[in-house]
Tab-separated table of C-alpha atoms and ligand atoms in Angstrom:
chain	number	residue	atom	x	y	z
N	16	UNK	CA	-0.007	19.304	-7.372
N	17	UNK	CA	-0.295	21.271	-10.580
N	18	UNK	CA	-0.424	18.222	-12.851
N	19	UNK	CA	-3.565	16.341	-11.846
N	20	UNK	CA	-2.410	13.169	-13.581
N	21	UNK	CA	0.827	12.796	-11.631
N	22	UNK	CA	0.785	9.621	-9.569
N	23	UNK	CA	4.371	9.049	-8.455
N	24	UNK	CA	3.255	8.867	-4.866
N	25	UNK	CA	5.596	9.188	-1.941
N	26	UNK	CA	5.448	7.574	1.487
N	27	UNK	CA	6.999	9.449	4.369
N	28	UNK	CA	10.685	8.463	4.541
N	29	UNK	CA	13.371	8.066	7.187
N	30	UNK	CA	11.974	4.689	8.293
N	31	UNK	CA	8.826	6.573	9.434
N	32	UNK	CA	6.723	4.329	7.203
N	33	UNK	CA	7.211	0.992	8.917
N	34	UNK	CA	7.392	2.521	12.389
N	35	UNK	CA	3.982	4.120	11.857
N	36	UNK	CA	2.352	1.212	10.062
N	37	UNK	CA	2.177	-1.598	12.542
N	38	UNK	CA	-1.145	-2.573	10.972
N	39	UNK	CA	0.450	-3.037	7.539
N	40	UNK	CA	3.002	-5.371	9.105
N	41	UNK	CA	0.232	-7.348	10.741
N	42	UNK	CA	-1.460	-7.670	7.338
N	43	UNK	CA	1.754	-9.125	5.876
N	44	UNK	CA	2.359	-11.396	8.873
N	45	UNK	CA	-1.140	-12.776	8.511
N	46	UNK	CA	-0.560	-13.341	4.768
N	47	UNK	CA	2.576	-15.392	5.474
N	48	UNK	CA	0.806	-18.825	5.556
N	49	UNK	CA	-0.701	-18.014	2.151
N	50	UNK	CA	2.744	-17.190	0.767
N	51	UNK	CA	4.266	-20.388	2.198
N	52	UNK	CA	1.408	-22.405	0.726
N	53	UNK	CA	2.096	-20.797	-2.683
N	54	UNK	CA	5.781	-21.767	-2.362
N	55	UNK	CA	4.884	-25.323	-1.358
N	56	UNK	CA	2.694	-25.694	-4.416
N	57	UNK	CA	5.618	-24.898	-6.727
N	58	UNK	CA	7.723	-27.630	-8.259
N	59	UNK	CA	10.847	-28.338	-6.210
N	60	UNK	CA	14.041	-27.123	-7.809
N	61	UNK	CA	17.622	-26.461	-6.804
N	62	UNK	CA	18.145	-23.382	-8.980
N	63	UNK	CA	18.219	-20.014	-7.184
N	64	UNK	CA	14.774	-18.850	-5.987
N	65	UNK	CA	13.728	-15.300	-6.899
N	66	UNK	CA	11.125	-13.331	-4.936
N	67	UNK	CA	10.037	-9.759	-5.621
N	68	UNK	CA	8.448	-7.400	-3.093
N	69	UNK	CA	6.698	-4.791	-5.218
N	70	UNK	CA	5.813	-1.491	-3.596
N	71	UNK	CA	8.093	-2.382	-0.681
N	72	UNK	CA	8.377	1.148	0.886
N	73	UNK	CA	11.195	0.854	3.460
N	74	UNK	CA	11.024	-2.951	3.576
N	75	UNK	CA	10.399	-3.004	7.325
N	76	UNK	CA	6.905	-4.448	7.187
N	77	UNK	CA	7.949	-7.439	5.052
N	78	UNK	CA	11.242	-8.172	6.810
N	79	UNK	CA	9.836	-11.110	8.784
N	80	UNK	CA	7.998	-12.498	5.752
N	81	UNK	CA	11.177	-12.475	3.670
N	82	UNK	CA	13.145	-14.134	6.483
N	83	UNK	CA	10.465	-16.827	6.802
N	84	UNK	CA	10.560	-17.509	3.042
N	85	UNK	CA	14.370	-17.724	3.086
N	86	UNK	CA	14.310	-20.210	5.965
N	87	UNK	CA	11.450	-22.182	4.445
N	88	UNK	CA	13.498	-22.727	1.286
N	89	UNK	CA	16.943	-23.042	2.915
N	90	UNK	CA	19.566	-23.931	1.848
N	91	UNK	CA	18.305	-22.964	-1.615
N	92	UNK	CA	19.999	-19.831	-2.947
N	93	UNK	CA	17.542	-16.950	-2.527
N	94	UNK	CA	17.279	-13.550	-4.185
N	95	UNK	CA	14.896	-10.872	-2.959
N	96	UNK	CA	14.238	-7.965	-5.303
N	97	UNK	CA	12.721	-4.910	-3.629
N	98	UNK	CA	10.874	-2.606	-5.984
N	99	UNK	CA	9.229	0.761	-5.498
N	100	UNK	CA	9.181	4.157	-7.190
N	101	UNK	CA	12.071	6.616	-7.616
N	102	UNK	CA	10.702	8.889	-4.868
N	103	UNK	CA	10.743	6.047	-2.344
N	104	UNK	CA	13.221	6.429	0.522
N	105	UNK	CA	15.563	3.624	-0.543
N	106	UNK	CA	18.152	4.729	2.010
N	107	UNK	CA	15.689	3.823	4.748
N	108	UNK	CA	15.231	0.444	3.032
N	109	UNK	CA	18.983	-0.145	3.007
N	110	UNK	CA	19.276	0.778	6.684
N	111	UNK	CA	16.474	-1.584	7.654
N	112	UNK	CA	17.467	-4.534	5.462
N	113	UNK	CA	21.162	-4.309	6.372
N	114	UNK	CA	20.473	-4.088	10.093
N	115	UNK	CA	21.143	-0.372	10.574
N	116	UNK	CA	18.044	0.275	12.650
N	117	UNK	CA	18.345	-2.449	15.234
N	118	UNK	CA	15.804	-4.756	13.550
N	119	UNK	CA	17.579	-8.084	13.034
N	120	UNK	CA	18.765	-8.473	9.426
N	121	UNK	CA	18.049	-11.781	7.716
N	122	UNK	CA	21.430	-11.435	5.996
N	123	UNK	CA	23.246	-12.328	9.192
N	124	UNK	CA	24.327	-15.984	9.018
N	125	UNK	CA	22.627	-16.546	5.647
N	126	UNK	CA	25.309	-16.090	3.012
N	127	UNK	CA	23.120	-17.668	0.309
N	128	UNK	CA	20.814	-14.629	0.250
N	129	UNK	CA	21.138	-11.842	-2.367
N	130	UNK	CA	19.392	-8.468	-2.137
N	131	UNK	CA	18.583	-6.421	-5.240
N	132	UNK	CA	16.624	-3.186	-5.571
N	133	UNK	CA	14.750	-1.540	-8.449
N	134	UNK	CA	13.038	1.840	-8.650
N	135	UNK	CA	10.947	0.797	-11.645
N	136	UNK	CA	7.173	1.088	-11.345
N	137	UNK	CA	5.126	-2.089	-11.218
N	138	UNK	CA	3.247	-0.650	-14.213
N	139	UNK	CA	6.261	-1.795	-16.280
N	140	UNK	CA	7.989	-5.115	-16.498
N	141	UNK	CA	10.561	-4.771	-13.719
N	142	UNK	CA	12.464	-8.063	-13.851
N	143	UNK	CA	13.802	-10.081	-16.767
N	144	UNK	CA	11.319	-12.412	-18.478
N	145	UNK	CA	10.655	-15.789	-16.807
N	146	UNK	CA	12.967	-15.211	-13.837
N	147	UNK	CA	10.626	-14.686	-10.853
N	148	UNK	CA	9.315	-17.557	-8.730
N	149	UNK	CA	7.231	-15.503	-6.333
N	150	UNK	CA	5.950	-11.997	-7.041
N	151	UNK	CA	4.606	-10.478	-3.840
N	152	UNK	CA	2.938	-7.155	-3.233
N	153	UNK	CA	1.191	-5.819	-0.146
N	154	UNK	CA	-0.934	-2.701	0.231
N	155	UNK	CA	0.485	-1.081	-2.902
N	156	UNK	CA	-1.495	-1.857	-6.045
N	157	UNK	CA	-4.414	0.376	-5.095
N	158	UNK	CA	-2.092	3.209	-6.217
N	159	UNK	CA	-2.886	3.940	-9.852
N	160	UNK	CA	-0.582	4.613	-12.782
N	161	UNK	CA	-2.214	8.032	-13.139
N	162	UNK	CA	-5.072	9.998	-11.630
N	163	UNK	CA	-7.788	10.145	-14.306
N	164	UNK	CA	-9.792	13.038	-12.777
N	165	UNK	CA	-10.259	14.762	-9.453
N	166	UNK	CA	-13.206	13.702	-7.316
N	167	UNK	CA	-15.626	16.415	-6.281
N	168	UNK	CA	-16.313	16.482	-2.552
N	169	UNK	CA	-14.004	13.608	-1.534
N	170	UNK	CA	-10.317	12.774	-1.377
N	171	UNK	CA	-10.905	9.200	-2.576
N	172	UNK	CA	-12.455	7.617	-5.666
N	173	UNK	CA	-14.425	5.251	-3.441
N	174	UNK	CA	-16.893	8.145	-3.011
N	175	UNK	CA	-16.897	9.162	-6.708
N	176	UNK	CA	-20.153	8.985	-8.643
N	177	UNK	CA	-21.227	9.198	-12.287
N	178	UNK	CA	-18.583	10.105	-14.852
N	179	UNK	CA	-15.914	10.620	-12.172
N	180	UNK	CA	-16.431	7.067	-10.903
N	181	UNK	CA	-16.448	5.653	-14.420
N	182	UNK	CA	-13.154	7.408	-15.219
N	183	UNK	CA	-11.533	5.843	-12.137
N	184	UNK	CA	-13.047	2.393	-12.776
N	185	UNK	CA	-11.827	2.408	-16.383
N	186	UNK	CA	-8.314	3.448	-15.355
N	187	UNK	CA	-8.284	0.787	-12.626
N	188	UNK	CA	-9.294	-1.892	-15.152
N	189	UNK	CA	-6.405	-0.934	-17.447
N	190	UNK	CA	-3.990	-0.716	-14.521
N	191	UNK	CA	-4.880	-4.155	-13.138
N	192	UNK	CA	-4.604	-5.704	-16.562
N	193	UNK	CA	-1.165	-4.108	-17.048
N	194	UNK	CA	-0.007	-5.320	-13.621
N	195	UNK	CA	-1.057	-8.875	-14.464
N	196	UNK	CA	0.456	-8.724	-17.963
N	197	UNK	CA	3.853	-7.650	-16.619
N	198	UNK	CA	3.838	-10.182	-13.762
N	199	UNK	CA	2.963	-12.894	-16.311
N	200	UNK	CA	6.063	-11.966	-18.272
N	201	UNK	CA	8.298	-11.992	-15.187
N	202	UNK	CA	7.099	-15.243	-13.611
N	203	UNK	CA	8.598	-18.623	-14.352
N	204	UNK	CA	6.224	-21.378	-15.369
N	205	UNK	CA	4.466	-22.499	-12.169
N	206	UNK	CA	5.500	-19.285	-10.371
N	207	UNK	CA	2.979	-17.455	-8.182
N	208	UNK	CA	1.790	-13.886	-7.823
N	209	UNK	CA	0.494	-13.102	-4.319
N	210	UNK	CA	-1.291	-9.774	-4.165
N	211	UNK	CA	-2.591	-8.336	-0.903
N	212	UNK	CA	-4.247	-5.123	-2.008
N	213	UNK	CA	-6.764	-2.713	-0.515
N	214	UNK	CA	-10.247	-3.352	-1.827
N	215	UNK	CA	-13.950	-3.355	-1.045
N	216	UNK	CA	-15.316	-6.439	0.680
N	217	UNK	CA	-18.643	-8.220	0.248
N	218	UNK	CA	-20.195	-5.973	2.913
N	219	UNK	CA	-19.075	-2.774	1.201
N	220	UNK	CA	-16.338	-2.105	3.773
N	221	UNK	CA	-13.033	-0.506	2.859
N	222	UNK	CA	-9.996	1.020	4.574
N	223	UNK	CA	-10.986	3.201	7.524
N	224	UNK	CA	-14.654	2.670	6.706
N	225	UNK	CA	-15.698	-0.402	8.659
N	226	UNK	CA	-18.146	1.254	11.057
N	227	UNK	CA	-17.645	4.222	13.366
N	228	UNK	CA	-16.067	7.435	12.096
N	229	UNK	CA	-15.155	7.289	8.395
N	230	UNK	CA	-11.483	8.087	7.894
N	231	UNK	CA	-11.927	9.245	4.296
N	232	UNK	CA	-14.844	11.507	5.218
N	233	UNK	CA	-12.726	13.004	7.995
N	234	UNK	CA	-9.879	13.649	5.525
N	235	UNK	CA	-12.255	15.582	3.294
N	236	UNK	CA	-14.026	17.410	6.136
N	237	UNK	CA	-10.775	18.877	7.473
N	238	UNK	CA	-9.641	20.040	4.030
N	239	UNK	CA	-13.080	21.637	3.492
N	240	UNK	CA	-12.718	23.371	6.859
N	241	UNK	CA	-9.347	24.786	5.774
N	242	UNK	CA	-10.825	25.849	2.413
N	243	UNK	CA	-13.747	27.587	4.164
N	244	UNK	CA	-11.244	29.468	6.329
N	245	UNK	CA	-9.311	30.533	3.206
N	246	UNK	CA	-6.183	28.606	4.213
N	247	UNK	CA	-6.266	26.620	0.961
N	248	UNK	CA	-7.897	27.495	-2.364
N	249	UNK	CA	-10.836	25.642	-3.995
N	250	UNK	CA	-8.416	24.365	-6.694
N	251	UNK	CA	-6.104	22.940	-4.035
N	252	UNK	CA	-9.079	21.335	-2.280
N	253	UNK	CA	-10.120	19.587	-5.494
N	254	UNK	CA	-6.581	18.405	-6.192
N	255	UNK	CA	-6.421	16.530	-2.844
N	256	UNK	CA	-7.876	13.460	-4.618
N	257	UNK	CA	-5.612	10.464	-4.039
N	258	UNK	CA	-4.586	8.513	-7.183
N	259	UNK	CA	-6.068	5.333	-5.719
N	260	UNK	CA	-8.850	2.884	-6.451
N	261	UNK	CA	-10.301	0.150	-4.231
N	262	UNK	CA	-11.376	-2.764	-6.419
N	263	UNK	CA	-14.139	-5.184	-5.541
N	264	UNK	CA	-13.496	-8.944	-5.678
N	265	UNK	CA	-15.328	-9.013	-9.017
N	266	UNK	CA	-13.019	-6.318	-10.382
N	267	UNK	CA	-9.950	-8.268	-9.226
N	268	UNK	CA	-11.364	-11.432	-10.816
N	269	UNK	CA	-12.460	-9.908	-14.124
N	270	UNK	CA	-9.283	-10.421	-16.231
N	271	UNK	CA	-9.071	-14.052	-15.045
N	272	UNK	CA	-12.754	-14.692	-15.751
N	273	UNK	CA	-12.868	-13.015	-19.169
N	274	UNK	CA	-9.712	-14.714	-20.434
N	275	UNK	CA	-7.661	-11.565	-20.941
N	276	UNK	CA	-4.699	-13.002	-18.958
N	277	UNK	CA	-4.758	-16.549	-20.359
N	278	UNK	CA	-1.374	-17.534	-18.912
N	279	UNK	CA	-2.376	-16.701	-15.326
N	280	UNK	CA	-4.794	-18.914	-13.387
N	281	UNK	CA	-6.551	-17.618	-10.280
N	282	UNK	CA	-5.974	-20.008	-7.370
N	283	UNK	CA	-7.397	-18.106	-4.444
N	284	UNK	CA	-9.216	-14.844	-3.791
N	285	UNK	CA	-10.792	-13.702	-0.539
N	286	UNK	CA	-11.244	-10.609	1.624
N	287	UNK	CA	-10.066	-10.019	5.162
N	288	UNK	CA	-10.343	-7.189	7.664
N	289	UNK	CA	-7.414	-6.503	10.002
N	290	UNK	CA	-8.455	-4.330	12.906
N	291	UNK	CA	-6.757	-0.978	13.460
N	292	UNK	CA	-4.064	-1.739	16.076
N	293	UNK	CA	-4.210	1.784	17.525
N	294	UNK	CA	-7.996	1.694	18.022
N	295	UNK	CA	-7.668	-1.785	19.535
N	296	UNK	CA	-4.996	-0.534	21.948
N	297	UNK	CA	-7.247	2.407	22.922
N	298	UNK	CA	-9.940	-0.011	24.126
N	299	UNK	CA	-7.309	-1.244	26.618
N	300	UNK	CA	-5.531	1.956	27.715
N	301	UNK	CA	-8.440	4.475	27.339
N	302	UNK	CA	-5.975	7.344	26.910
N	303	UNK	CA	-7.457	9.530	24.138
N	304	UNK	CA	-4.363	11.736	23.798
N	305	UNK	CA	-2.124	8.699	23.395
N	306	UNK	CA	-4.493	7.165	20.845
N	307	UNK	CA	-4.503	10.384	18.782
N	308	UNK	CA	-0.717	10.759	19.027
N	309	UNK	CA	-0.036	7.166	17.970
N	310	UNK	CA	-2.770	6.820	15.355
N	311	UNK	CA	-2.538	9.941	13.200
N	312	UNK	CA	1.059	9.231	12.001
N	313	UNK	CA	-0.244	6.064	10.332
N	314	UNK	CA	-2.622	8.198	8.249
N	315	UNK	CA	0.109	10.701	7.577
N	316	UNK	CA	2.605	8.090	6.348
N	317	UNK	CA	0.677	7.439	3.121
N	318	UNK	CA	-1.403	10.596	2.534
N	319	UNK	CA	1.058	13.405	3.201
N	320	UNK	CA	2.873	13.110	-0.148
N	321	UNK	CA	-0.317	13.520	-2.203
N	322	UNK	CA	-1.712	16.274	0.003
N	323	UNK	CA	1.531	18.264	-0.049
N	324	UNK	CA	1.740	17.944	-3.834
N	325	UNK	CA	-1.812	19.313	-4.130
N	326	UNK	CA	-0.734	22.585	-2.511
N	327	UNK	CA	0.228	25.234	-5.040
N	328	UNK	CA	3.863	25.362	-6.120
N	329	UNK	CA	3.618	29.122	-5.642
N	330	UNK	CA	3.657	28.537	-1.899
N	331	UNK	CA	7.040	28.289	-0.218
N	332	UNK	CA	8.083	24.871	1.140
N	333	UNK	CA	7.749	26.315	4.667
N	334	UNK	CA	4.190	27.497	4.018
N	335	UNK	CA	3.237	24.099	2.601
N	336	UNK	CA	4.794	22.334	5.580
N	337	UNK	CA	2.870	24.579	7.983
N	338	UNK	CA	-0.459	23.824	6.263
N	339	UNK	CA	0.274	20.093	6.334
N	340	UNK	CA	1.161	20.238	10.041
N	341	UNK	CA	-2.021	22.200	10.753
N	342	UNK	CA	-4.051	19.605	8.831
N	343	UNK	CA	-2.768	16.575	10.739
N	344	UNK	CA	-2.853	18.576	13.962
N	345	UNK	CA	-6.580	19.098	13.426
N	346	UNK	CA	-7.064	15.392	12.719
N	347	UNK	CA	-5.231	14.578	15.955
N	348	UNK	CA	-7.388	17.054	17.882
N	349	UNK	CA	-10.576	15.453	16.536
N	350	UNK	CA	-9.421	12.027	17.689
N	351	UNK	CA	-8.287	13.352	21.087
N	352	UNK	CA	-11.550	15.197	21.734
N	353	UNK	CA	-13.916	12.432	20.524
N	354	UNK	CA	-11.911	9.193	20.183
N	355	UNK	CA	-14.814	6.757	19.986
N	356	UNK	CA	-15.204	5.208	16.520
N	357	UNK	CA	-11.950	6.495	15.027
N	358	UNK	CA	-9.609	3.942	13.479
N	359	UNK	CA	-8.142	2.659	10.239
N	360	UNK	CA	-9.011	-0.997	9.966
N	361	UNK	CA	-7.539	-2.605	6.878
N	362	UNK	CA	-9.753	-4.201	4.232
N	363	UNK	CA	-7.757	-6.236	1.733
N	364	UNK	CA	-8.430	-8.533	-1.153
N	365	UNK	CA	-5.953	-11.419	-1.041
N	366	UNK	CA	-5.257	-13.108	-4.337
N	367	UNK	CA	-2.976	-15.885	-5.537
N	368	UNK	CA	-2.420	-16.508	-9.241
N	369	UNK	CA	-0.354	-19.204	-10.908
N	370	UNK	CA	1.676	-18.754	-14.079
N	371	UNK	CA	0.792	-21.581	-16.468
D	590	SAM	C1	1.319	1.691	1.665
D	590	SAM	S1	2.907	1.355	1.039
D	590	SAM	C2	3.030	-0.401	1.290
D	590	SAM	C3	4.404	-0.810	1.718
D	590	SAM	C4	4.557	-2.285	2.076
D	590	SAM	N1	4.396	-3.117	0.906
D	590	SAM	C5	3.586	-2.682	3.144
D	590	SAM	O1	2.668	-3.473	2.868
D	590	SAM	O2	3.718	-2.211	4.266
D	590	SAM	C6	2.652	1.458	-0.699
D	590	SAM	C7	3.943	1.494	-1.499
D	590	SAM	O3	3.631	1.313	-2.875
D	590	SAM	C8	4.510	2.135	-3.616
D	590	SAM	N2	3.986	2.335	-4.967
D	590	SAM	C9	2.906	3.044	-5.340
D	590	SAM	N3	2.788	3.019	-6.666
D	590	SAM	C10	3.806	2.259	-7.143
D	590	SAM	C11	4.225	1.859	-8.447
D	590	SAM	N4	3.562	2.244	-9.519
D	590	SAM	N5	5.315	1.071	-8.554
D	590	SAM	C12	6.010	0.682	-7.461
D	590	SAM	N6	5.662	1.029	-6.199
D	590	SAM	C13	4.570	1.812	-6.050
D	590	SAM	C14	4.583	3.399	-2.799
D	590	SAM	O4	5.697	4.187	-3.172
D	590	SAM	C15	4.674	2.815	-1.402
D	590	SAM	O5	5.994	2.632	-0.996
């Protein structure tokens, strides 16, 4: 990516995202009781209920959650607004939501449900003021509005030190405040914002770094290998930094505690680890090749866009594609040859806030 600040990230399309991210679906399924509790705490009303799913990708991972919310509130008229970025594969979303992939559509037999879609970033106000009852977002708000700097020697800011770390932390503070400010504007009085976002837990654990082989260190090691072999340039290596930040619980709490979002009250905040489903399956089937084949696509689904963009625009699309294939091929080989300890367990900070 020539412009280091660009952060309009892209998940792999064609429905690949939710097929490859069984773990992300499990995270949402396990957040469902929290969402239902948030709904139950709202004042009963007969006006149409509005839910947003911000950073929805192809909508496959939240399909069951949305259906459960619809049925929980039935027969109340229900609108779901899916939001993501312009580069998102919205056609895949339409296929999934409207039943074009074989997954059962919640629209069947529920004629009181409306589906709307927006490609506006959650760093802006997306919906009209005071219209949203439930703003929901899963595994999305670790993506930043912009990448402040590149991180030396790592693809993720979680390993940044000194001035590089401070630049990321400052950007993340502004980003989180902006997210909360815009959700405050969108929510109705008594509405809830449920955020399930990657973070760092009380034991210092984060995505793919919960013991065993560190996923982020493996990402970097393979790019360094390709740089040492002259396949990519030092500038491309540096630009592999993902525009992401994992906040601690204290960082998530800060705007609530210091009064900078006075109209939002924090109701709940806690961390939870959801085990990597592919690593868990490996402990049953013991087939290293199968583990590698099934697991690496989950890494690819959310990193490929950034990594491809970091490759020079002077390279042809075919050359870039070949480097990307080589990269994930090497990751797969590492897992196949030494599977023990690999895995991408999810570490999230769950948060519920109420609009005063
Ligand atoms: C890892 S996916 C999560 C998808 C789904 N919510 C889930 O939990 O499985 C992250 C999504 O956030 C989206 N995203 C990242 N930055 C965004 C922004 N500023 N505004 C809206 N969506 C964004 C990405 O495009 C991507 O689809």
